[in-house]
Amino acid sequence: MNDFSSSTLPLVTLTHGNSRCVISLFGAHVLSYQQHGQEKLFVSEAARLDGSRPIRGGIPVCWPWFGQLHPNIAEHKQAHGLVRNQLWQIDAQVKTEQLTSITLSPTDISSPLWPKGLSAQLVVTLTNDCLSIALHSYNDNTTSIPLSCALHSYFVVADVTTIQLNGLSGRFNDNANNGVAGQTPTPYLFNEEVDRIHPTQVPQTSISEDSHTIVKVLHSGHDSLVVWNPWAEKCSALGDMADAEYLSMLCIETALTQGFNLAAGQSHVLEQTIT
């Protein structure tokens, strides 16, 4: 069970029935989702919870670009966008018999890299049975705006070498191998570094262990799913992740990576639901 007592960041806790969710206002970052006492998300024991850098684990929000998908990334080197490193504000909170939710928005849009007219909100909704994270993007400009983004979810597993990922097939782009195309393995098992963009709109994936489903993930508004585990060598090089923690996590990221443009006056919702 994750312990955030050392955090100097403002935290919000949502509860509904036997479910519980902890959110850091730094990055609108979901840190914990416990369903009937069982933790679904991984956060590194070495994660920085003081605002000095993005938090390693949980559900980082990558927006308004994902990874290196910015035309000037070589100059500014701000991977994964502009909103992971700032405080978000609370716009609304709702609690009914059916759900508990919170709506958050970024507080700092002053960066020269911020696309003019583009804005975002994150709606986190907790019910008895699931956690939903919906990333809303709005274009109030008079022209379309390129947009890439992701909900970069880290799921906790007992041992990544013994699990299976279900629901994916077809080709992927292998970022661990210079972006070359690969074919999704069957069964989808893990015994090395994985950094793959699957250009797919499949609505559901799951992680199973010993034929038992440990987490199910529903996806919408996406054109890609990203699967990531740094494995031993890269994990040991990360300053905010313990050497062996790669064994305890797998990222399944609901994403836009395939050249999406948000039309003038339009909005888009990228959503992930965890059960």
PDB file of C-alpha atoms in Angstrom, residues 10-274:
ATOM      1  CA  PRO A  10      -1.093  19.256  -1.632  1.00  0.00           C
ATOM      2  CA  LEU A  11      -3.044  16.002  -1.840  1.00  0.00           C
ATOM      3  CA  VAL A  12      -6.749  15.315  -2.311  1.00  0.00           C
ATOM      4  CA  THR A  13      -8.344  12.035  -1.242  1.00  0.00           C
ATOM      5  CA  LEU A  14     -11.547  10.767  -2.838  1.00  0.00           C
ATOM      6  CA  THR A  15     -13.562   7.985  -1.239  1.00  0.00           C
ATOM      7  CA  HIS A  16     -16.635   6.155  -2.418  1.00  0.00           C
ATOM      8  CA  GLY A  17     -17.897   3.012  -0.746  1.00  0.00           C
ATOM      9  CA  ASN A  18     -14.903   0.687  -0.429  1.00  0.00           C
ATOM     10  CA  SER A  19     -12.828   2.561  -3.015  1.00  0.00           C
ATOM     11  CA  ARG A  20     -10.220   5.242  -2.391  1.00  0.00           C
ATOM     12  CA  CYS A  21      -8.159   7.508  -4.643  1.00  0.00           C
ATOM     13  CA  VAL A  22      -5.323   9.907  -3.764  1.00  0.00           C
ATOM     14  CA  ILE A  23      -4.472  12.769  -6.141  1.00  0.00           C
ATOM     15  CA  SER A  24      -1.559  15.197  -6.002  1.00  0.00           C
ATOM     16  CA  LEU A  25      -2.444  18.694  -7.204  1.00  0.00           C
ATOM     17  CA  PHE A  26       1.108  18.815  -8.553  1.00  0.00           C
ATOM     18  CA  GLY A  27       0.507  17.565 -12.087  1.00  0.00           C
ATOM     19  CA  ALA A  28      -3.115  16.525 -11.344  1.00  0.00           C
ATOM     20  CA  HIS A  29      -1.354  13.255 -10.670  1.00  0.00           C
ATOM     21  CA  VAL A  30      -3.347  10.239  -9.450  1.00  0.00           C
ATOM     22  CA  LEU A  31      -1.065   8.515  -6.942  1.00  0.00           C
ATOM     23  CA  SER A  32      -3.227   5.718  -5.615  1.00  0.00           C
ATOM     24  CA  TYR A  33      -6.361   3.787  -6.478  1.00  0.00           C
ATOM     25  CA  GLN A  34      -7.448   1.210  -3.942  1.00  0.00           C
ATOM     26  CA  GLN A  35     -10.428  -0.947  -4.848  1.00  0.00           C
ATOM     27  CA  HIS A  36     -11.756  -2.857  -1.832  1.00  0.00           C
ATOM     28  CA  GLY A  37      -8.357  -2.393  -0.178  1.00  0.00           C
ATOM     29  CA  GLN A  38      -6.314  -3.609  -3.161  1.00  0.00           C
ATOM     30  CA  GLU A  39      -3.862  -1.113  -4.661  1.00  0.00           C
ATOM     31  CA  LYS A  40      -3.948  -0.929  -8.461  1.00  0.00           C
ATOM     32  CA  LEU A  41      -1.217   1.668  -9.103  1.00  0.00           C
ATOM     33  CA  PHE A  42       2.560   1.619  -8.691  1.00  0.00           C
ATOM     34  CA  VAL A  43       4.498   4.559  -7.237  1.00  0.00           C
ATOM     35  CA  SER A  44       8.252   4.234  -6.780  1.00  0.00           C
ATOM     36  CA  GLU A  45       9.638   4.270  -3.258  1.00  0.00           C
ATOM     37  CA  ALA A  46      12.173   6.772  -4.621  1.00  0.00           C
ATOM     38  CA  ALA A  47       9.576   9.069  -6.223  1.00  0.00           C
ATOM     39  CA  ARG A  48      10.049  12.772  -5.469  1.00  0.00           C
ATOM     40  CA  LEU A  49       6.973  14.111  -3.690  1.00  0.00           C
ATOM     41  CA  ASP A  50       8.298  17.631  -3.175  1.00  0.00           C
ATOM     42  CA  GLY A  51       7.603  19.230  -6.572  1.00  0.00           C
ATOM     43  CA  SER A  52      11.253  19.126  -7.668  1.00  0.00           C
ATOM     44  CA  ARG A  53      10.415  16.874 -10.612  1.00  0.00           C
ATOM     45  CA  PRO A  54       7.466  14.888 -12.015  1.00  0.00           C
ATOM     46  CA  ILE A  55       6.316  11.998  -9.826  1.00  0.00           C
ATOM     47  CA  ARG A  56       7.505   8.523 -10.812  1.00  0.00           C
ATOM     48  CA  GLY A  57       4.479   6.253 -10.919  1.00  0.00           C
ATOM     49  CA  GLY A  58       0.730   6.638 -10.550  1.00  0.00           C
ATOM     50  CA  ILE A  59      -0.907   8.314 -13.537  1.00  0.00           C
ATOM     51  CA  PRO A  60       1.121  11.210 -14.970  1.00  0.00           C
ATOM     52  CA  VAL A  61      -0.725  13.518 -17.379  1.00  0.00           C
ATOM     53  CA  CYS A  62       1.287  14.088 -20.578  1.00  0.00           C
ATOM     54  CA  TRP A  63      -0.121  17.144 -22.413  1.00  0.00           C
ATOM     55  CA  PRO A  64      -0.167  18.970 -24.869  1.00  0.00           C
ATOM     56  CA  TRP A  65       2.434  16.647 -26.288  1.00  0.00           C
ATOM     57  CA  PHE A  66       3.560  13.144 -25.436  1.00  0.00           C
ATOM     58  CA  GLY A  67       7.179  12.026 -25.148  1.00  0.00           C
ATOM     59  CA  GLN A  68       9.295  13.630 -27.849  1.00  0.00           C
ATOM     60  CA  LEU A  69       6.338  14.535 -30.077  1.00  0.00           C
ATOM     61  CA  HIS A  70       7.050  18.251 -30.304  1.00  0.00           C
ATOM     62  CA  PRO A  71       8.709  19.831 -33.366  1.00  0.00           C
ATOM     63  CA  ASN A  72      11.294  21.695 -31.250  1.00  0.00           C
ATOM     64  CA  ILE A  73      11.938  18.995 -28.650  1.00  0.00           C
ATOM     65  CA  ALA A  74      15.696  18.995 -29.373  1.00  0.00           C
ATOM     66  CA  GLU A  75      15.859  22.652 -28.335  1.00  0.00           C
ATOM     67  CA  HIS A  76      13.706  22.744 -25.200  1.00  0.00           C
ATOM     68  CA  LYS A  77      13.949  19.068 -24.135  1.00  0.00           C
ATOM     69  CA  GLN A  78      10.639  19.147 -22.227  1.00  0.00           C
ATOM     70  CA  ALA A  79       9.424  15.606 -22.777  1.00  0.00           C
ATOM     71  CA  HIS A  80       5.779  14.801 -22.026  1.00  0.00           C
ATOM     72  CA  GLY A  81       4.495  18.357 -22.215  1.00  0.00           C
ATOM     73  CA  LEU A  82       3.884  21.242 -19.840  1.00  0.00           C
ATOM     74  CA  VAL A  83       1.490  20.169 -17.103  1.00  0.00           C
ATOM     75  CA  ARG A  84       3.364  17.518 -15.081  1.00  0.00           C
ATOM     76  CA  ASN A  85       5.517  20.174 -13.383  1.00  0.00           C
ATOM     77  CA  GLN A  86       2.908  22.580 -12.081  1.00  0.00           C
ATOM     78  CA  LEU A  87       0.110  22.837  -9.565  1.00  0.00           C
ATOM     79  CA  TRP A  88      -3.433  22.375 -10.802  1.00  0.00           C
ATOM     80  CA  GLN A  89      -6.476  24.044  -9.270  1.00  0.00           C
ATOM     81  CA  ILE A  90      -9.765  22.503  -8.184  1.00  0.00           C
ATOM     82  CA  ASP A  91     -12.602  23.659 -10.439  1.00  0.00           C
ATOM     83  CA  ALA A  92     -15.384  21.461  -9.090  1.00  0.00           C
ATOM     84  CA  GLN A  93     -16.153  18.590  -6.723  1.00  0.00           C
ATOM     85  CA  VAL A  94     -19.213  16.338  -6.832  1.00  0.00           C
ATOM     86  CA  LYS A  95     -20.392  13.605  -4.458  1.00  0.00           C
ATOM     87  CA  THR A  96     -23.576  11.605  -5.057  1.00  0.00           C
ATOM     88  CA  GLU A  97     -24.785   8.140  -4.144  1.00  0.00           C
ATOM     89  CA  GLN A  98     -23.353   6.862  -7.432  1.00  0.00           C
ATOM     90  CA  LEU A  99     -19.941   8.592  -7.595  1.00  0.00           C
ATOM     91  CA  THR A 100     -17.377  11.016  -6.251  1.00  0.00           C
ATOM     92  CA  SER A 101     -15.514  13.258  -8.689  1.00  0.00           C
ATOM     93  CA  ILE A 102     -13.139  16.188  -8.910  1.00  0.00           C
ATOM     94  CA  THR A 103     -12.347  18.505 -11.845  1.00  0.00           C
ATOM     95  CA  LEU A 104      -8.894  20.080 -12.080  1.00  0.00           C
ATOM     96  CA  SER A 105      -7.178  22.524 -14.439  1.00  0.00           C
ATOM     97  CA  PRO A 106      -3.600  23.832 -14.864  1.00  0.00           C
ATOM     98  CA  THR A 107      -2.734  27.146 -13.213  1.00  0.00           C
ATOM     99  CA  ASP A 108       0.206  28.227 -15.361  1.00  0.00           C
ATOM    100  CA  ILE A 109      -0.250  28.724 -19.118  1.00  0.00           C
ATOM    101  CA  SER A 110       2.528  31.286 -19.468  1.00  0.00           C
ATOM    102  CA  SER A 111       5.034  29.050 -21.255  1.00  0.00           C
ATOM    103  CA  PRO A 112       5.907  30.264 -24.778  1.00  0.00           C
ATOM    104  CA  LEU A 113       5.450  26.626 -25.815  1.00  0.00           C
ATOM    105  CA  TRP A 114       1.786  26.669 -24.747  1.00  0.00           C
ATOM    106  CA  PRO A 115      -0.427  26.515 -27.878  1.00  0.00           C
ATOM    107  CA  LYS A 116      -2.549  29.672 -28.028  1.00  0.00           C
ATOM    108  CA  GLY A 117      -6.212  28.936 -27.382  1.00  0.00           C
ATOM    109  CA  LEU A 118      -5.645  25.415 -26.058  1.00  0.00           C
ATOM    110  CA  SER A 119      -6.811  24.494 -22.557  1.00  0.00           C
ATOM    111  CA  ALA A 120      -7.249  21.352 -20.494  1.00  0.00           C
ATOM    112  CA  GLN A 121      -9.226  19.902 -17.616  1.00  0.00           C
ATOM    113  CA  LEU A 122      -8.889  16.560 -15.858  1.00  0.00           C
ATOM    114  CA  VAL A 123     -11.980  14.897 -14.402  1.00  0.00           C
ATOM    115  CA  VAL A 124     -11.296  12.068 -11.949  1.00  0.00           C
ATOM    116  CA  THR A 125     -14.353   9.992 -11.041  1.00  0.00           C
ATOM    117  CA  LEU A 126     -14.507   7.278  -8.408  1.00  0.00           C
ATOM    118  CA  THR A 127     -17.321   4.735  -8.030  1.00  0.00           C
ATOM    119  CA  ASN A 128     -17.684   1.502  -6.089  1.00  0.00           C
ATOM    120  CA  ASP A 129     -16.279  -0.475  -9.005  1.00  0.00           C
ATOM    121  CA  CYS A 130     -13.923   1.726 -11.026  1.00  0.00           C
ATOM    122  CA  LEU A 131     -11.764   4.815 -11.377  1.00  0.00           C
ATOM    123  CA  SER A 132     -12.168   6.987 -14.465  1.00  0.00           C
ATOM    124  CA  ILE A 133      -9.649   9.623 -15.583  1.00  0.00           C
ATOM    125  CA  ALA A 134     -10.860  11.889 -18.401  1.00  0.00           C
ATOM    126  CA  LEU A 135      -8.494  14.423 -19.978  1.00  0.00           C
ATOM    127  CA  HIS A 136     -10.495  17.149 -21.735  1.00  0.00           C
ATOM    128  CA  SER A 137      -8.799  19.342 -24.347  1.00  0.00           C
ATOM    129  CA  TYR A 138     -10.449  22.496 -25.726  1.00  0.00           C
ATOM    130  CA  ASN A 139      -9.414  24.544 -28.758  1.00  0.00           C
ATOM    131  CA  ASP A 140     -10.735  28.104 -28.600  1.00  0.00           C
ATOM    132  CA  ASN A 141      -8.468  29.225 -31.434  1.00  0.00           C
ATOM    133  CA  THR A 142      -9.628  29.890 -34.988  1.00  0.00           C
ATOM    134  CA  THR A 143      -7.285  27.267 -36.447  1.00  0.00           C
ATOM    135  CA  SER A 144      -6.637  23.608 -35.681  1.00  0.00           C
ATOM    136  CA  ILE A 145      -3.929  22.697 -33.170  1.00  0.00           C
ATOM    137  CA  PRO A 146      -1.718  19.581 -33.253  1.00  0.00           C
ATOM    138  CA  LEU A 147      -2.240  17.563 -30.074  1.00  0.00           C
ATOM    139  CA  SER A 148      -0.570  14.501 -28.599  1.00  0.00           C
ATOM    140  CA  CYS A 149      -1.134  13.384 -25.044  1.00  0.00           C
ATOM    141  CA  ALA A 150      -1.320  10.379 -22.742  1.00  0.00           C
ATOM    142  CA  LEU A 151      -2.511   9.056 -19.423  1.00  0.00           C
ATOM    143  CA  HIS A 152       0.789   7.397 -18.502  1.00  0.00           C
ATOM    144  CA  SER A 153      -0.548   4.824 -16.025  1.00  0.00           C
ATOM    145  CA  TYR A 154       1.799   2.669 -13.935  1.00  0.00           C
ATOM    146  CA  PHE A 155       0.095  -0.519 -12.753  1.00  0.00           C
ATOM    147  CA  VAL A 156       1.430  -2.511  -9.836  1.00  0.00           C
ATOM    148  CA  VAL A 157       2.248  -6.192 -10.381  1.00  0.00           C
ATOM    149  CA  ALA A 158       3.809  -8.824  -8.134  1.00  0.00           C
ATOM    150  CA  ASP A 159       6.414  -9.811 -10.744  1.00  0.00           C
ATOM    151  CA  VAL A 160       6.394  -8.492 -14.304  1.00  0.00           C
ATOM    152  CA  THR A 161       8.098 -11.679 -15.545  1.00  0.00           C
ATOM    153  CA  THR A 162       5.053 -13.752 -14.566  1.00  0.00           C
ATOM    154  CA  ILE A 163       2.232 -11.602 -15.977  1.00  0.00           C
ATOM    155  CA  GLN A 164       0.492 -11.473 -19.335  1.00  0.00           C
ATOM    156  CA  LEU A 165      -0.937  -8.451 -21.148  1.00  0.00           C
ATOM    157  CA  ASN A 166      -4.197  -9.157 -22.963  1.00  0.00           C
ATOM    158  CA  GLY A 167      -6.131  -7.327 -25.659  1.00  0.00           C
ATOM    159  CA  LEU A 168      -3.406  -6.186 -28.060  1.00  0.00           C
ATOM    160  CA  SER A 169      -2.462  -7.572 -31.470  1.00  0.00           C
ATOM    161  CA  GLY A 170      -0.931  -6.442 -34.747  1.00  0.00           C
ATOM    162  CA  ARG A 171       2.137  -4.303 -35.276  1.00  0.00           C
ATOM    163  CA  PHE A 172       3.820  -1.817 -32.953  1.00  0.00           C
ATOM    164  CA  ASN A 173       6.611   0.751 -33.213  1.00  0.00           C
ATOM    165  CA  ASP A 174       9.506  -0.297 -30.986  1.00  0.00           C
ATOM    166  CA  ASN A 175      11.102   2.751 -29.339  1.00  0.00           C
ATOM    167  CA  ALA A 176      13.572   0.449 -27.582  1.00  0.00           C
ATOM    168  CA  ASN A 177      14.844  -0.552 -31.038  1.00  0.00           C
ATOM    169  CA  ASN A 178      15.060   2.769 -32.895  1.00  0.00           C
ATOM    170  CA  GLY A 179      11.367   2.798 -33.745  1.00  0.00           C
ATOM    171  CA  VAL A 180      11.412  -0.249 -36.010  1.00  0.00           C
ATOM    172  CA  ALA A 181       8.138  -2.097 -36.529  1.00  0.00           C
ATOM    173  CA  GLY A 182       7.462  -5.231 -34.556  1.00  0.00           C
ATOM    174  CA  GLN A 183       4.648  -7.727 -34.218  1.00  0.00           C
ATOM    175  CA  THR A 184       2.737  -8.099 -30.962  1.00  0.00           C
ATOM    176  CA  PRO A 185       3.748 -11.375 -29.300  1.00  0.00           C
ATOM    177  CA  THR A 186       1.217 -14.047 -28.405  1.00  0.00           C
ATOM    178  CA  PRO A 187       1.114 -14.492 -25.484  1.00  0.00           C
ATOM    179  CA  TYR A 188       2.262 -10.972 -24.548  1.00  0.00           C
ATOM    180  CA  LEU A 189       4.923 -11.664 -21.895  1.00  0.00           C
ATOM    181  CA  PHE A 190       7.810  -9.602 -20.500  1.00  0.00           C
ATOM    182  CA  ASN A 191      11.477 -10.557 -20.225  1.00  0.00           C
ATOM    183  CA  GLU A 192      13.261  -7.420 -21.495  1.00  0.00           C
ATOM    184  CA  GLU A 193      12.900  -3.659 -21.885  1.00  0.00           C
ATOM    185  CA  VAL A 194       9.598  -2.732 -23.524  1.00  0.00           C
ATOM    186  CA  ASP A 195       8.830   0.693 -25.033  1.00  0.00           C
ATOM    187  CA  ARG A 196       6.182   0.140 -27.672  1.00  0.00           C
ATOM    188  CA  ILE A 197       3.576   2.316 -29.351  1.00  0.00           C
ATOM    189  CA  HIS A 198       0.656   0.207 -30.555  1.00  0.00           C
ATOM    190  CA  PRO A 199      -1.340   2.238 -33.136  1.00  0.00           C
ATOM    191  CA  THR A 200      -4.684   0.813 -32.123  1.00  0.00           C
ATOM    192  CA  GLN A 201      -8.076   1.899 -30.867  1.00  0.00           C
ATOM    193  CA  VAL A 202      -8.904  -1.319 -29.011  1.00  0.00           C
ATOM    194  CA  PRO A 203     -11.326  -0.431 -26.185  1.00  0.00           C
ATOM    195  CA  GLN A 204      -9.994  -2.754 -23.487  1.00  0.00           C
ATOM    196  CA  THR A 205      -6.799  -4.339 -22.202  1.00  0.00           C
ATOM    197  CA  SER A 206      -6.048  -6.322 -19.072  1.00  0.00           C
ATOM    198  CA  ILE A 207      -3.177  -7.742 -17.058  1.00  0.00           C
ATOM    199  CA  SER A 208      -3.444 -11.311 -15.838  1.00  0.00           C
ATOM    200  CA  GLU A 209      -1.362 -13.530 -13.607  1.00  0.00           C
ATOM    201  CA  ASP A 210      -1.899 -17.288 -13.407  1.00  0.00           C
ATOM    202  CA  SER A 211      -4.984 -16.834 -15.634  1.00  0.00           C
ATOM    203  CA  HIS A 212      -6.439 -14.431 -13.072  1.00  0.00           C
ATOM    204  CA  THR A 213      -7.169 -10.856 -14.163  1.00  0.00           C
ATOM    205  CA  ILE A 214      -5.537  -8.404 -11.756  1.00  0.00           C
ATOM    206  CA  VAL A 215      -6.525  -5.203 -13.547  1.00  0.00           C
ATOM    207  CA  LYS A 216      -8.784  -4.305 -16.460  1.00  0.00           C
ATOM    208  CA  VAL A 217      -8.358  -1.028 -18.362  1.00  0.00           C
ATOM    209  CA  LEU A 218     -10.938   0.582 -20.658  1.00  0.00           C
ATOM    210  CA  HIS A 219      -9.736   3.135 -23.210  1.00  0.00           C
ATOM    211  CA  SER A 220     -11.510   5.798 -25.282  1.00  0.00           C
ATOM    212  CA  GLY A 221     -10.590   8.845 -27.344  1.00  0.00           C
ATOM    213  CA  HIS A 222      -7.222   7.304 -28.177  1.00  0.00           C
ATOM    214  CA  ASP A 223      -5.389   6.316 -31.339  1.00  0.00           C
ATOM    215  CA  SER A 224      -2.594   4.433 -29.564  1.00  0.00           C
ATOM    216  CA  LEU A 225      -1.719   2.381 -26.536  1.00  0.00           C
ATOM    217  CA  VAL A 226       1.815   2.611 -25.165  1.00  0.00           C
ATOM    218  CA  VAL A 227       3.369  -0.274 -23.225  1.00  0.00           C
ATOM    219  CA  TRP A 228       6.488   0.507 -21.177  1.00  0.00           C
ATOM    220  CA  ASN A 229       8.850  -1.123 -18.731  1.00  0.00           C
ATOM    221  CA  PRO A 230      12.455   0.159 -18.471  1.00  0.00           C
ATOM    222  CA  TRP A 231      13.901  -3.196 -17.348  1.00  0.00           C
ATOM    223  CA  ALA A 232      17.016  -3.574 -15.212  1.00  0.00           C
ATOM    224  CA  GLU A 233      19.642  -1.404 -16.925  1.00  0.00           C
ATOM    225  CA  LYS A 234      17.485   1.658 -17.543  1.00  0.00           C
ATOM    226  CA  CYS A 235      15.735   1.317 -14.202  1.00  0.00           C
ATOM    227  CA  SER A 236      19.064   1.442 -12.357  1.00  0.00           C
ATOM    228  CA  ALA A 237      19.918   4.651 -14.233  1.00  0.00           C
ATOM    229  CA  LEU A 238      16.753   6.419 -13.086  1.00  0.00           C
ATOM    230  CA  GLY A 239      17.319   8.612 -10.065  1.00  0.00           C
ATOM    231  CA  ASP A 240      13.741   8.296  -8.855  1.00  0.00           C
ATOM    232  CA  MET A 241      13.263   4.545  -9.129  1.00  0.00           C
ATOM    233  CA  ALA A 242      14.892   1.787  -7.073  1.00  0.00           C
ATOM    234  CA  ASP A 243      17.031  -0.685  -9.014  1.00  0.00           C
ATOM    235  CA  ALA A 244      14.660  -3.672  -8.863  1.00  0.00           C
ATOM    236  CA  GLU A 245      11.359  -1.794  -9.053  1.00  0.00           C
ATOM    237  CA  TYR A 246      10.959  -2.528 -12.763  1.00  0.00           C
ATOM    238  CA  LEU A 247       9.787  -5.961 -11.600  1.00  0.00           C
ATOM    239  CA  SER A 248       6.815  -4.398  -9.795  1.00  0.00           C
ATOM    240  CA  MET A 249       5.250  -2.305 -12.556  1.00  0.00           C
ATOM    241  CA  LEU A 250       3.932  -2.137 -16.083  1.00  0.00           C
ATOM    242  CA  CYS A 251       2.768   0.984 -17.885  1.00  0.00           C
ATOM    243  CA  ILE A 252      -0.287   0.808 -20.139  1.00  0.00           C
ATOM    244  CA  GLU A 253      -0.854   4.290 -21.509  1.00  0.00           C
ATOM    245  CA  THR A 254      -3.987   5.543 -23.234  1.00  0.00           C
ATOM    246  CA  ALA A 255      -2.622   7.987 -25.807  1.00  0.00           C
ATOM    247  CA  LEU A 256      -2.839  10.163 -28.895  1.00  0.00           C
ATOM    248  CA  THR A 257       0.407   9.776 -30.871  1.00  0.00           C
ATOM    249  CA  GLN A 258      -0.589   9.417 -34.538  1.00  0.00           C
ATOM    250  CA  GLY A 259      -0.759  13.014 -35.758  1.00  0.00           C
ATOM    251  CA  PHE A 260      -4.072  14.147 -34.279  1.00  0.00           C
ATOM    252  CA  ASN A 261      -5.251  17.722 -34.882  1.00  0.00           C
ATOM    253  CA  LEU A 262      -7.901  19.351 -32.689  1.00  0.00           C
ATOM    254  CA  ALA A 263     -10.139  21.449 -34.937  1.00  0.00           C
ATOM    255  CA  ALA A 264     -10.952  25.074 -34.165  1.00  0.00           C
ATOM    256  CA  GLY A 265     -13.758  25.419 -31.651  1.00  0.00           C
ATOM    257  CA  GLN A 266     -13.754  21.702 -30.865  1.00  0.00           C
ATOM    258  CA  SER A 267     -12.941  19.578 -27.824  1.00  0.00           C
ATOM    259  CA  HIS A 268     -11.562  16.110 -27.247  1.00  0.00           C
ATOM    260  CA  VAL A 269     -11.724  13.637 -24.361  1.00  0.00           C
ATOM    261  CA  LEU A 270      -9.023  11.042 -23.723  1.00  0.00           C
ATOM    262  CA  GLU A 271     -10.278   8.639 -21.076  1.00  0.00           C
ATOM    263  CA  GLN A 272      -9.068   5.641 -19.150  1.00  0.00           C
ATOM    264  CA  THR A 273     -11.182   3.604 -16.756  1.00  0.00           C
ATOM    265  CA  ILE A 274      -9.577   1.146 -14.344  1.00  0.00           C
TER     266      ILE A 274
END
